[in-house]
XYZ file of N, CA and C in Angstrom:
858
model
N 108.519 151.750 18.522
C 107.848 151.676 20.058
C 106.960 152.779 20.119
N 105.562 152.342 20.060
C 104.785 152.638 19.916
C 104.077 154.003 19.765
N 103.244 154.813 19.948
C 103.115 156.219 20.528
C 104.726 156.832 21.314
N 105.232 156.466 20.665
C 106.472 157.530 20.835
C 107.451 158.789 20.097
N 106.449 158.526 19.156
C 107.464 159.071 17.977
C 108.163 159.909 18.694
N 107.910 161.156 19.709
C 108.269 162.600 20.241
C 109.735 161.614 21.465
N 109.711 160.353 21.591
C 110.744 159.981 23.088
C 112.062 160.606 22.566
N 112.983 160.793 23.486
C 114.507 160.736 23.679
C 115.071 159.995 23.281
N 115.890 160.446 22.534
C 116.875 159.020 21.689
C 117.176 158.511 24.183
N 116.900 157.185 24.121
C 116.999 155.993 25.080
C 118.794 155.484 25.167
N 119.514 155.793 24.363
C 121.247 156.574 24.585
C 121.426 157.532 25.359
N 120.786 157.926 25.452
C 121.462 159.165 26.121
C 120.404 159.289 27.591
N 120.760 158.767 28.171
C 119.357 158.372 29.595
C 120.680 158.736 30.923
N 122.175 158.546 30.384
C 122.926 158.288 31.681
C 123.111 159.557 31.617
N 122.931 160.845 31.911
C 122.436 161.520 31.398
C 121.445 162.414 31.936
N 120.094 161.227 32.223
C 119.227 162.207 32.429
C 119.547 163.322 34.275
N 118.551 164.570 33.859
C 118.705 165.308 35.148
C 117.969 166.092 36.451
N 116.610 164.560 35.836
C 115.780 164.614 37.130
C 115.734 163.173 37.365
N 116.606 162.864 37.405
C 116.459 161.635 37.778
C 117.608 161.502 39.319
N 117.311 160.896 40.438
C 117.884 160.857 41.755
C 118.843 159.481 41.986
N 119.674 160.058 42.277
C 121.100 159.121 42.361
C 121.157 157.573 42.817
N 121.562 156.689 43.057
C 121.228 155.201 43.337
C 122.370 154.758 44.732
N 121.939 154.402 44.905
C 123.157 154.258 46.396
C 124.147 152.881 45.719
N 125.335 152.040 45.675
C 125.503 150.741 45.296
C 125.373 150.785 46.577
N 124.880 148.670 46.041
C 124.744 147.569 47.091
C 125.704 147.385 48.132
N 125.592 147.351 48.903
C 126.088 146.794 50.038
C 126.829 145.452 50.427
N 127.507 145.157 50.742
C 127.905 143.169 50.140
C 128.950 143.093 51.277
N 128.891 143.581 52.616
C 128.316 142.620 54.054
C 128.741 140.919 54.337
N 130.014 140.958 53.213
C 130.391 139.237 54.128
C 130.882 139.539 54.971
N 130.685 138.464 56.147
C 131.781 138.309 56.585
C 132.612 136.772 56.451
N 133.673 137.342 57.056
C 134.367 136.204 56.449
C 135.872 134.813 57.261
N 134.618 135.048 57.872
C 134.135 134.234 59.104
C 133.303 132.708 59.640
N 133.298 132.685 58.111
C 132.409 131.473 57.874
C 133.387 130.258 56.992
N 133.060 129.366 59.056
C 133.106 127.860 58.641
C 133.096 126.817 57.796
N 133.387 126.640 56.740
C 132.193 125.927 56.096
C 132.318 124.523 56.593
N 131.709 123.136 55.903
C 131.808 121.881 56.241
C 130.839 121.704 55.091
N 133.012 121.094 54.166
C 132.866 120.335 52.643
C 133.385 119.189 52.545
N 133.176 118.004 53.752
C 133.312 116.712 53.438
C 133.003 116.483 52.966
N 132.268 116.321 52.068
C 131.479 115.731 50.380
C 130.653 115.627 51.307
N 129.837 114.559 50.804
C 127.985 114.757 50.783
C 127.536 113.728 51.625
N 128.257 112.984 51.936
C 127.987 111.749 52.812
C 126.547 111.648 53.056
N 125.318 110.483 52.925
C 124.208 110.431 53.731
C 122.839 110.825 54.069
N 123.069 112.559 51.748
C 122.609 113.246 52.055
C 121.010 112.836 51.770
N 119.594 113.586 51.862
C 118.696 113.402 51.674
C 118.466 114.341 50.737
N 117.805 114.124 49.063
C 117.694 114.302 47.902
C 115.906 114.674 48.398
N 116.293 116.581 47.605
C 114.889 116.874 48.213
C 114.378 116.856 47.485
N 112.749 116.826 47.695
C 111.565 116.987 45.503
C 110.413 117.031 45.898
N 110.498 118.274 47.370
C 108.350 118.713 47.878
C 108.569 119.468 46.807
N 107.194 119.779 46.674
C 106.609 121.017 45.931
C 105.652 121.684 46.834
N 105.500 123.127 46.002
C 105.054 123.845 46.932
C 104.515 124.639 46.192
N 102.703 125.821 46.162
C 102.753 125.911 45.382
C 101.674 126.725 46.320
N 102.870 127.803 47.144
C 102.648 129.214 47.561
C 102.883 129.363 46.658
N 102.412 131.210 46.316
C 102.621 132.492 45.601
C 104.357 133.228 45.807
N 105.652 132.191 44.332
C 107.036 133.661 44.919
C 107.285 134.664 45.846
N 108.365 135.047 45.723
C 108.368 136.374 46.678
C 107.992 137.257 45.605
N 107.151 138.742 46.571
C 107.640 139.796 45.367
C 107.468 140.887 46.787
N 108.330 141.717 46.240
C 109.037 142.720 47.231
C 107.303 143.919 47.258
N 107.533 145.005 48.434
C 106.652 145.300 48.527
C 106.351 146.502 46.667
N 105.618 147.123 46.543
C 105.599 148.320 45.961
C 105.987 149.802 46.778
N 107.033 149.879 45.783
C 108.187 151.794 46.209
C 107.064 152.102 45.287
N 107.983 153.698 45.806
C 107.583 154.787 44.396
C 108.186 154.910 43.400
N 108.412 154.408 41.641
C 109.233 154.739 41.357
C 109.315 156.418 40.280
N 108.541 156.730 40.507
C 107.648 158.492 40.469
C 107.468 159.212 40.820
N 107.806 160.040 41.934
C 107.928 161.003 42.532
C 106.511 161.805 40.984
N 105.078 162.205 41.896
C 104.103 163.144 41.043
C 104.978 164.990 40.772
N 105.774 165.532 41.787
C 106.213 166.909 41.712
C 107.201 166.598 40.393
N 107.975 164.950 40.213
C 109.105 165.312 39.282
C 108.180 164.415 37.948
N 107.099 163.899 38.164
C 106.654 163.522 37.182
C 104.971 164.452 36.594
N 104.540 165.928 36.489
C 104.464 166.929 36.627
C 102.236 166.486 36.772
N 102.670 165.832 38.075
C 101.384 165.179 38.793
C 101.312 163.183 38.458
N 101.994 163.113 37.234
C 101.625 161.816 37.096
C 102.671 161.169 38.839
N 101.532 160.204 39.450
C 103.192 159.568 40.117
C 103.229 157.991 39.878
N 103.985 156.683 40.125
C 104.418 156.108 39.304
C 104.589 155.488 41.211
N 104.267 154.385 40.832
C 104.920 153.219 42.499
C 104.661 151.708 41.666
N 105.537 150.655 42.024
C 105.635 149.511 41.607
C 107.112 148.617 41.906
N 106.873 147.418 41.457
C 107.536 146.700 41.901
C 107.961 145.364 41.289
N 108.166 144.719 40.886
C 108.836 143.057 39.838
C 108.356 142.272 40.845
N 108.199 141.440 39.758
C 107.677 139.838 40.088
C 108.477 138.774 38.679
N 108.268 137.151 39.195
C 108.631 136.073 38.823
C 107.154 135.517 38.979
N 106.191 135.466 37.748
C 105.028 133.985 38.280
C 105.496 134.265 36.397
N 105.478 132.011 37.314
C 104.503 130.965 36.196
C 105.875 131.392 35.224
N 107.794 130.989 35.270
C 108.593 132.088 34.060
C 109.065 133.204 33.453
N 107.167 134.116 34.124
C 107.816 135.085 33.473
C 108.073 136.142 34.697
N 108.964 137.359 33.952
C 109.107 138.066 35.100
C 108.184 139.329 34.467
N 107.594 140.656 35.645
C 106.728 141.310 35.490
C 107.657 142.000 36.442
N 106.522 143.215 35.397
C 106.267 145.400 36.500
C 105.369 145.138 36.176
N 104.797 145.343 37.920
C 103.816 145.429 38.583
C 103.422 147.603 38.942
N 102.859 147.820 38.512
C 103.007 149.249 38.039
C 101.518 150.014 39.092
N 101.033 150.784 39.173
C 100.441 151.807 39.740
C 100.929 153.220 38.949
N 99.426 153.491 38.359
C 99.663 154.563 38.031
C 98.500 155.377 38.831
N 98.775 156.729 39.660
C 98.419 158.188 39.983
C 98.312 159.065 38.837
N 96.554 159.476 38.712
C 97.198 160.791 38.443
C 97.014 162.282 39.360
N 98.004 162.843 39.970
C 97.983 164.004 41.312
C 98.204 165.612 40.497
N 97.412 165.012 39.555
C 97.167 166.797 38.411
C 95.967 166.517 38.419
N 95.745 167.959 38.526
C 94.225 168.612 37.623
C 93.894 168.705 36.509
N 94.936 167.563 35.285
C 94.092 167.532 33.860
C 93.851 165.756 34.397
N 93.347 165.608 32.594
C 93.482 164.446 32.287
C 94.633 163.677 31.667
N 95.007 162.525 31.957
C 96.181 162.347 31.103
C 95.776 161.277 30.843
N 96.468 161.133 29.248
C 96.068 159.386 28.052
C 97.755 159.622 27.470
N 97.651 158.593 26.651
C 98.525 158.582 25.697
C 100.165 157.784 26.275
N 100.131 156.741 27.479
C 101.044 156.180 28.143
C 101.132 155.851 27.152
N 102.607 155.210 27.728
C 103.913 154.685 26.679
C 105.308 154.527 27.769
N 105.863 152.618 27.853
C 106.675 153.053 28.317
C 107.801 152.064 27.442
N 109.263 153.235 28.026
C 110.432 152.693 27.345
C 111.594 152.251 28.420
N 112.677 150.360 28.321
C 113.392 151.130 28.904
C 114.890 151.594 28.178
N 115.641 151.651 29.025
C 117.512 151.603 28.649
C 118.321 150.715 28.342
N 119.341 150.312 28.225
C 120.351 150.016 28.185
C 120.886 149.995 29.310
N 120.989 147.620 29.619
C 120.778 147.562 31.027
C 121.577 146.331 30.707
N 122.549 145.926 32.324
C 123.219 144.785 32.131
C 122.878 143.389 32.195
N 120.556 142.935 31.872
C 120.656 142.453 31.426
C 119.786 142.122 30.524
N 119.507 143.514 29.641
C 118.796 143.334 28.185
C 117.341 142.993 28.331
N 116.674 143.856 30.063
C 115.582 143.500 30.253
C 115.330 144.516 29.784
N 113.681 144.462 28.836
C 112.562 144.813 28.291
C 111.287 144.551 28.407
N 110.972 145.688 28.327
C 108.635 145.436 27.894
C 108.852 144.738 26.523
N 107.798 142.997 27.264
C 107.626 142.308 25.829
C 106.436 143.193 25.422
N 106.046 143.780 25.658
C 104.484 144.986 25.256
C 104.203 146.401 25.630
N 103.442 146.096 25.365
C 103.387 148.668 25.296
C 102.584 148.234 26.580
N 102.196 149.488 26.972
C 101.683 148.861 28.440
C 99.914 148.703 28.224
N 99.386 148.266 29.031
C 97.940 148.311 28.958
C 96.601 148.820 29.834
N 97.266 150.289 28.996
C 96.042 151.690 30.124
C 94.680 152.088 29.386
N 93.641 151.502 29.215
C 92.255 151.026 27.919
C 91.718 153.217 28.659
N 92.208 153.915 27.808
C 91.711 155.294 28.395
C 91.871 156.233 29.072
N 91.682 157.511 29.462
C 92.733 158.197 29.938
C 92.740 157.890 31.596
N 93.045 158.298 31.838
C 93.284 158.431 33.314
C 92.833 160.644 33.547
N 91.443 160.072 34.623
C 91.378 161.613 34.993
C 91.490 161.796 36.124
N 91.743 163.035 36.643
C 92.598 163.591 37.812
C 91.546 162.678 38.872
N 92.368 162.170 39.917
C 92.249 162.027 40.774
C 91.891 160.045 41.009
N 92.284 159.803 39.621
C 91.652 158.437 39.518
C 92.686 157.694 39.966
N 93.673 156.199 39.863
C 94.620 155.604 39.699
C 94.125 154.288 38.916
N 95.464 153.511 38.120
C 95.110 151.946 37.321
C 95.962 151.332 37.420
N 95.712 150.157 37.282
C 97.168 148.825 37.437
C 97.458 148.171 37.279
N 98.338 148.398 36.494
C 98.897 147.326 35.448
C 99.893 146.634 35.837
N 100.521 144.508 34.247
C 101.805 144.242 34.566
C 102.097 144.284 33.283
N 103.165 144.517 33.647
C 103.958 144.449 32.280
C 105.145 143.181 32.011
N 105.108 142.539 30.609
C 105.022 141.431 30.893
C 107.188 141.699 30.069
N 108.470 140.990 30.642
C 109.454 141.115 30.723
C 110.144 140.444 30.468
N 111.279 140.707 28.669
C 111.765 139.919 28.836
C 113.577 139.661 28.931
N 114.254 139.154 27.570
C 115.430 139.341 28.637
C 116.282 139.357 27.371
N 115.877 140.296 26.032
C 115.984 140.443 24.450
C 116.729 141.952 24.368
N 116.351 142.564 25.461
C 116.730 143.898 24.971
C 118.124 144.462 24.763
N 119.139 144.948 24.494
C 119.970 145.304 24.510
C 120.461 145.663 25.377
N 121.782 145.723 25.994
C 122.765 145.090 26.820
C 123.962 146.219 26.829
N 123.720 147.056 27.779
C 124.961 147.706 28.181
C 125.206 147.837 30.600
N 126.574 147.451 30.145
C 126.652 147.827 31.885
C 126.251 148.602 33.604
N 125.244 148.331 34.025
C 124.720 149.113 34.679
C 126.070 149.727 36.154
N 125.911 150.731 36.696
C 126.412 150.414 37.887
C 125.121 151.552 38.514
N 124.853 150.933 40.104
C 124.968 149.796 40.259
C 124.608 148.166 39.116
N 125.173 146.840 39.623
C 125.516 146.502 38.290
C 123.270 146.024 37.917
N 122.294 145.849 39.408
C 121.207 146.196 38.598
C 120.405 147.213 38.216
N 121.136 148.326 37.872
C 120.714 149.510 38.311
C 118.799 149.675 36.662
N 118.290 149.959 36.968
C 117.404 149.304 35.698
C 116.554 151.195 35.432
N 116.951 152.149 34.024
C 116.866 154.107 34.052
C 115.344 153.492 32.403
N 114.087 154.152 33.530
C 112.810 154.062 32.640
C 112.974 155.380 32.070
N 111.596 155.214 30.530
C 111.593 156.507 30.866
C 109.450 156.135 30.470
N 109.086 156.955 31.041
C 107.684 156.624 30.478
C 107.437 158.429 29.732
N 106.290 157.786 29.385
C 105.841 159.083 27.789
C 104.367 160.252 28.932
N 102.827 160.417 28.089
C 102.270 160.831 28.025
C 102.255 161.803 26.908
N 100.310 162.075 27.922
C 99.859 163.278 26.814
C 100.968 164.324 27.469
N 101.368 165.171 28.696
C 102.326 166.178 29.306
C 103.470 165.419 29.207
N 104.630 164.733 28.397
C 105.687 164.866 28.859
C 106.349 163.532 28.993
N 107.367 163.703 29.010
C 108.146 161.864 29.195
C 108.671 162.535 30.325
N 108.976 161.275 31.513
C 109.327 161.490 32.051
C 110.136 159.895 32.405
N 112.108 160.110 33.805
C 112.777 159.486 33.507
C 112.525 159.432 34.907
N 113.345 158.232 35.272
C 114.002 157.603 36.498
C 113.685 156.086 36.345
N 114.384 155.973 37.580
C 115.954 154.115 37.902
C 115.326 154.639 39.145
N 115.269 152.544 38.858
C 115.257 151.328 40.119
C 116.029 150.533 40.566
N 116.676 150.170 41.197
C 117.382 148.230 40.945
C 116.147 147.661 40.628
N 117.067 146.168 39.987
C 115.778 145.777 39.562
C 116.249 144.004 40.957
N 115.166 143.300 41.786
C 115.582 142.455 42.891
C 116.298 141.258 42.284
N 117.390 140.672 41.715
C 117.758 139.921 40.874
C 117.291 138.576 40.503
N 115.878 138.327 41.711
C 115.937 136.778 42.206
C 114.274 137.420 40.832
N 114.185 137.888 40.484
C 113.071 137.691 38.904
C 113.944 137.089 38.024
N 114.763 137.312 38.300
C 115.738 135.837 37.067
C 116.550 134.952 36.969
N 115.683 134.916 38.606
C 116.560 132.801 39.234
C 115.237 132.398 37.747
N 115.665 131.328 37.265
C 114.985 130.700 36.306
C 114.167 129.109 36.315
N 113.480 128.522 36.068
C 112.408 127.095 36.782
C 113.202 125.926 36.733
N 114.483 126.310 35.887
C 115.356 124.690 35.805
C 116.984 124.975 35.747
N 117.243 126.036 36.817
C 118.189 125.939 37.891
C 118.807 124.487 39.037
N 118.066 123.967 38.816
C 118.841 122.525 39.754
C 119.504 121.495 38.453
N 120.421 121.815 39.126
C 121.725 120.992 39.128
C 121.810 120.162 39.659
N 122.498 118.756 39.433
C 122.730 117.402 38.914
C 124.467 117.559 40.715
N 123.993 116.551 40.850
C 125.046 116.604 42.364
C 126.417 116.539 41.545
N 126.824 116.080 40.384
C 128.620 115.731 40.283
C 128.342 117.237 39.397
N 127.437 118.073 38.704
C 127.800 119.685 37.912
C 127.374 120.224 39.110
N 127.004 120.327 40.191
C 127.320 121.258 41.400
C 128.922 120.713 42.194
N 128.971 119.716 42.140
C 130.363 119.496 42.729
C 131.812 119.544 41.870
N 130.959 119.783 41.090
C 132.163 120.692 39.796
C 132.294 122.044 39.443
N 131.121 122.838 40.138
C 130.894 124.213 39.648
C 131.638 124.136 41.056
N 131.551 124.484 42.592
C 131.851 124.406 44.023
C 133.780 124.097 43.364
N 134.431 123.029 43.392
C 135.672 122.579 42.943
C 136.471 123.135 42.466
N 135.616 123.960 41.827
C 136.777 125.036 40.547
C 138.334 125.879 41.078
N 138.551 126.050 41.479
C 139.730 126.762 41.934
C 139.501 127.981 41.492
N 138.790 127.835 40.517
C 138.827 129.406 39.757
C 137.713 130.075 40.135
N 136.373 130.009 40.759
C 135.951 130.569 41.453
C 136.086 131.140 42.659
N 135.910 132.016 43.068
C 136.137 133.028 44.446
C 134.628 132.591 45.395
N 135.446 132.362 46.627
C 134.485 132.001 47.615
C 133.518 133.544 48.119
N 131.937 133.050 48.253
C 131.934 135.492 49.728
C 130.405 134.254 49.977
N 130.863 134.965 51.380
C 129.961 135.053 52.873
C 129.590 135.489 53.599
N 128.261 135.241 53.897
C 127.606 136.623 53.564
C 126.742 135.661 54.516
N 126.635 136.584 56.293
C 125.338 135.846 57.369
C 124.065 136.583 57.313
N 123.143 136.021 56.749
C 122.195 136.104 57.902
C 121.289 135.884 58.662
N 120.430 136.517 60.183
C 120.670 136.659 60.801
C 118.242 137.056 60.940
N 118.585 136.660 62.146
C 116.813 137.135 62.306
C 115.245 136.434 61.368
N 116.255 135.269 60.979
C 114.585 134.868 60.040
C 113.537 135.016 61.282
N 112.707 135.428 59.530
C 110.705 134.117 59.789
C 110.932 132.534 61.206
N 109.853 133.632 62.163
C 109.523 131.153 62.325
C 109.870 130.231 62.121
N 110.566 129.704 61.310
C 109.916 128.949 60.581
C 109.509 126.755 61.263
N 109.507 126.438 60.694
C 108.826 124.539 61.547
C 109.752 123.980 61.349
N 110.680 123.830 60.153
C 111.900 122.855 60.329
C 112.314 123.566 59.497
N 112.941 122.626 58.632
C 114.157 122.557 58.156
C 113.820 122.675 56.419
N 112.472 121.154 56.374
C 111.750 121.322 54.820
C 111.369 122.607 54.493
N 110.727 123.715 55.277
C 109.734 125.096 55.530
C 110.588 125.855 54.987
N 111.885 125.708 54.725
C 113.306 126.689 54.480
C 113.150 126.257 53.068
N 113.452 124.299 52.600
C 113.920 124.303 51.486
C 113.193 124.822 50.749
N 111.693 124.294 51.089
C 110.392 124.987 50.209
C 109.999 126.395 49.766
N 110.242 126.934 51.036
C 109.973 128.582 50.262
C 111.394 129.002 49.664
N 112.309 128.763 49.465
C 113.694 128.504 48.463
C 113.402 128.426 47.130
N 113.206 127.157 46.709
C 112.098 126.041 46.044
C 111.633 126.765 45.095
N 110.672 127.160 45.901
C 109.513 127.927 45.625
C 109.419 129.038 44.705
N 110.475 129.233 44.874
C 111.440 131.312 43.949
C 113.146 130.628 43.449
N 112.671 129.089 43.508
C 113.552 129.626 42.278
C 115.276 128.770 42.294
N 115.431 128.836 43.608
C 116.609 128.265 44.110
C 116.115 127.332 44.736
N 117.862 126.158 44.159
C 117.029 124.444 45.062
C 118.080 123.716 45.687
N 117.347 123.542 46.022
C 118.355 121.896 47.073
C 118.468 121.149 46.838
N 119.626 120.095 46.184
C 120.853 119.450 45.088
C 121.374 119.349 47.012
N 121.067 118.855 47.590
C 121.148 117.893 49.068
C 121.389 118.668 50.644
N 120.847 117.865 51.436
C 120.650 118.684 52.520
C 120.978 117.230 53.587
N 121.758 117.970 54.594
C 122.242 117.069 56.035
C 121.818 117.604 56.347
N 122.150 117.326 57.945
C 122.459 118.030 59.564
C 124.190 116.957 60.171
N 124.922 118.056 60.748
C 126.600 118.111 60.487
C 126.405 119.667 62.024
N 127.300 119.140 62.786
C 127.975 118.853 63.851
C 126.542 120.474 64.524
N 125.458 120.030 64.637
C 124.346 120.984 65.246
C 123.935 122.319 64.188
N 123.627 121.509 62.674
C 124.068 122.367 62.163
C 123.146 121.668 60.361
N 122.304 122.220 60.222
C 121.877 122.264 58.865
C 122.327 122.332 57.671
N 122.600 121.851 57.029
C 123.806 121.782 55.657
C 122.847 121.817 54.574
N 122.538 122.973 53.606
C 121.822 122.901 52.998
C 122.777 122.574 51.257
N 122.717 122.435 50.354
C 123.672 122.614 48.861
C 123.076 123.121 48.131
N 123.079 123.722 47.208
C 121.884 124.881 46.923
C 122.528 125.027 45.710
N 121.214 125.614 44.327
C 121.892 125.892 42.949
C 120.684 127.322 42.665
N 121.699 127.622 41.703
C 120.725 129.174 41.097
C 121.059 128.687 39.575
N 120.397 129.058 38.902
C 120.502 129.964 37.032
C 120.163 131.127 37.286
N 120.424 132.020 35.789
C 119.968 133.076 35.993
C 119.295 133.889 34.859
N 118.558 133.836 33.575
C 118.174 133.791 32.495
C 118.864 133.749 31.227
N 120.405 134.165 31.646
C 121.762 134.913 31.507
C 122.058 133.252 31.191
N 122.152 132.092 32.071
C 122.991 131.416 32.217
C 123.864 131.420 33.280
N 124.186 132.403 34.150
C 124.921 131.961 34.856
C 124.295 130.966 36.295
N 125.624 130.653 36.582
C 125.382 129.493 37.510
C 125.930 130.665 38.994
N 124.783 129.534 40.279
C 125.587 129.649 41.703
C 125.400 128.568 41.775
N 125.885 128.202 43.255
C 126.129 127.710 44.170
C 126.096 127.806 45.175
N 125.898 127.109 46.471
C 126.447 127.080 47.684
C 125.919 126.437 48.275
N 125.953 126.714 49.932
C 126.817 126.116 50.775
C 125.482 126.855 52.160
N 124.503 126.477 52.802
C 124.230 127.466 53.625
C 123.975 126.559 55.219
N 124.468 127.262 56.164
C 124.358 126.783 57.223
C 123.336 127.175 57.739
N 122.477 126.322 58.452
C 121.298 127.216 59.383
C 121.506 126.492 60.328
N 121.554 126.824 61.556
C 120.641 126.927 62.887
C 120.072 126.382 62.992
N 120.823 125.641 64.662
C 119.264 124.483 65.240
C 117.922 125.147 65.216
N 117.705 127.304 66.095
C 117.048 127.010 65.382
C 116.414 127.153 65.021
N 116.974 128.262 63.839
C 116.053 128.166 62.326
C 115.964 129.356 62.037
N 117.062 130.327 62.311
C 116.933 131.836 62.461
C 118.567 132.152 61.997
N 119.270 132.300 62.003
C 120.404 131.758 61.115
C 121.156 131.484 60.951
N 121.807 132.442 59.527
C 123.275 131.386 58.510
C 123.636 132.235 58.144
N 124.160 130.718 57.041
C 126.088 131.491 56.928
C 125.607 130.333 55.034
N 126.156 131.764 54.675
C 125.765 131.164 53.319
C 127.484 131.654 52.522
N 128.272 130.417 51.924
C 128.310 130.640 50.695
C 128.823 130.527 49.844
N 128.450 131.427 48.470
C 127.922 131.374 47.594
C 129.906 130.648 46.599
N 129.357 130.020 45.269
C 130.345 130.433 44.119
C 130.140 130.464 42.999
N 130.643 131.695 42.108
C 129.822 131.775 40.987
C 131.047 132.141 40.277
N 131.021 132.455 38.334
C 131.798 133.873 38.127
C 130.957 135.104 38.048
N 130.448 134.578 38.289
C 130.001 136.359 38.321
C 130.022 137.326 39.261
N 131.119 137.570 39.724
C 131.989 138.402 40.927
C 130.724 140.056 41.307
N 130.127 140.091 40.092
C 129.961 141.738 40.128
C 128.452 141.819 40.165
N 127.451 140.001 40.343
C 125.909 139.864 40.890
C 125.787 139.263 41.772
N 127.290 139.649 42.807
C 128.127 138.538 44.283
C 126.262 138.675 45.417
N 126.368 140.907 45.076
C 125.973 140.908 46.420
C 123.958 141.905 45.702
N 124.081 141.608 45.216
C 122.769 142.228 44.616
C 122.258 140.703 45.041
N 122.856 139.170 44.618
C 122.379 137.852 45.031
C 122.279 137.593 46.840
N 122.854 137.912 46.657
C 122.738 137.245 48.804
C 122.228 138.432 48.978
N 121.496 139.033 48.707
C 120.646 140.257 49.001
C 119.247 140.031 48.932
N 119.522 138.766 47.812
C 118.571 138.439 47.361
C 118.302 137.012 47.962
N 119.130 136.643 48.658
C 119.169 135.354 49.523
C 117.662 135.878 50.281
N 118.318 136.656 50.679
C 118.041 137.647 52.237
C 117.357 137.414 52.569
N 116.470 138.199 51.693
C 115.018 138.634 51.588
C 113.166 137.665 50.531
N 114.207 136.885 49.594
C 113.703 135.580 49.750
C 113.524 134.994 51.563
N 114.227 134.479 51.556
C 114.623 134.035 53.221
C 113.483 134.941 54.177
N 113.993 136.691 54.330
C 112.614 136.953 55.409
C 111.100 136.770 54.879
N 111.458 137.016 53.585
C 109.710 137.367 53.095
C 108.211 136.176 54.040
């Protein structure tokens, strides 16, 4: 990595003293969901196109200025046109000029790593700020983390090396080729080796109709294989595929008012179920 000859060995980042402890993400699953799984007859295949932007979480503080010797980092993650990205804002709250910025990721569960170096032109003067977008890829070293989507990062400037960690929103791993054929969806859904994970989502935003929900999911690479209306419930059959070729199949029951959801998910990636459920909820409520 350019300009980082003085950086400590990143493989030892698990023991970083300056990191805040991250809480495990809760798996808020309701075991009392009745699924409608009696086949998919008289269904409508939805091929809607939508040009709206995909979901980008609000920026949060990655590195507090008191932990960065006056350097504050705010950011978020996004997926744009098939590219995973990290949006970063660098604020210089110190009394000295900052320069020589570089970034490095520790090993993580998904192999996420920067594609290029930080694009920060020139020094950052006191009380100035600069924004940059860092392209990411999945070609880095892999090591299972706790929580599964924990990402440890080091940033260097002319005053030192500073460490922080954050949780990667798993939706940035949803690929554009994640729509399964119906027979492939059925094969996964009927696989008895896969457990079924249930989750309730309440108080959705006001949606005009079910198509608006389908479109919201689709622009975030959550694909509707089929849909139908049964017993006063909208039923969507959905699929998602991650960058790592991990498949999720879902049955989503939505009430008439389009405000409450009962989600059932099947996947072989048990450790990803909780962040995946959270991602679906965040997308629907965005």
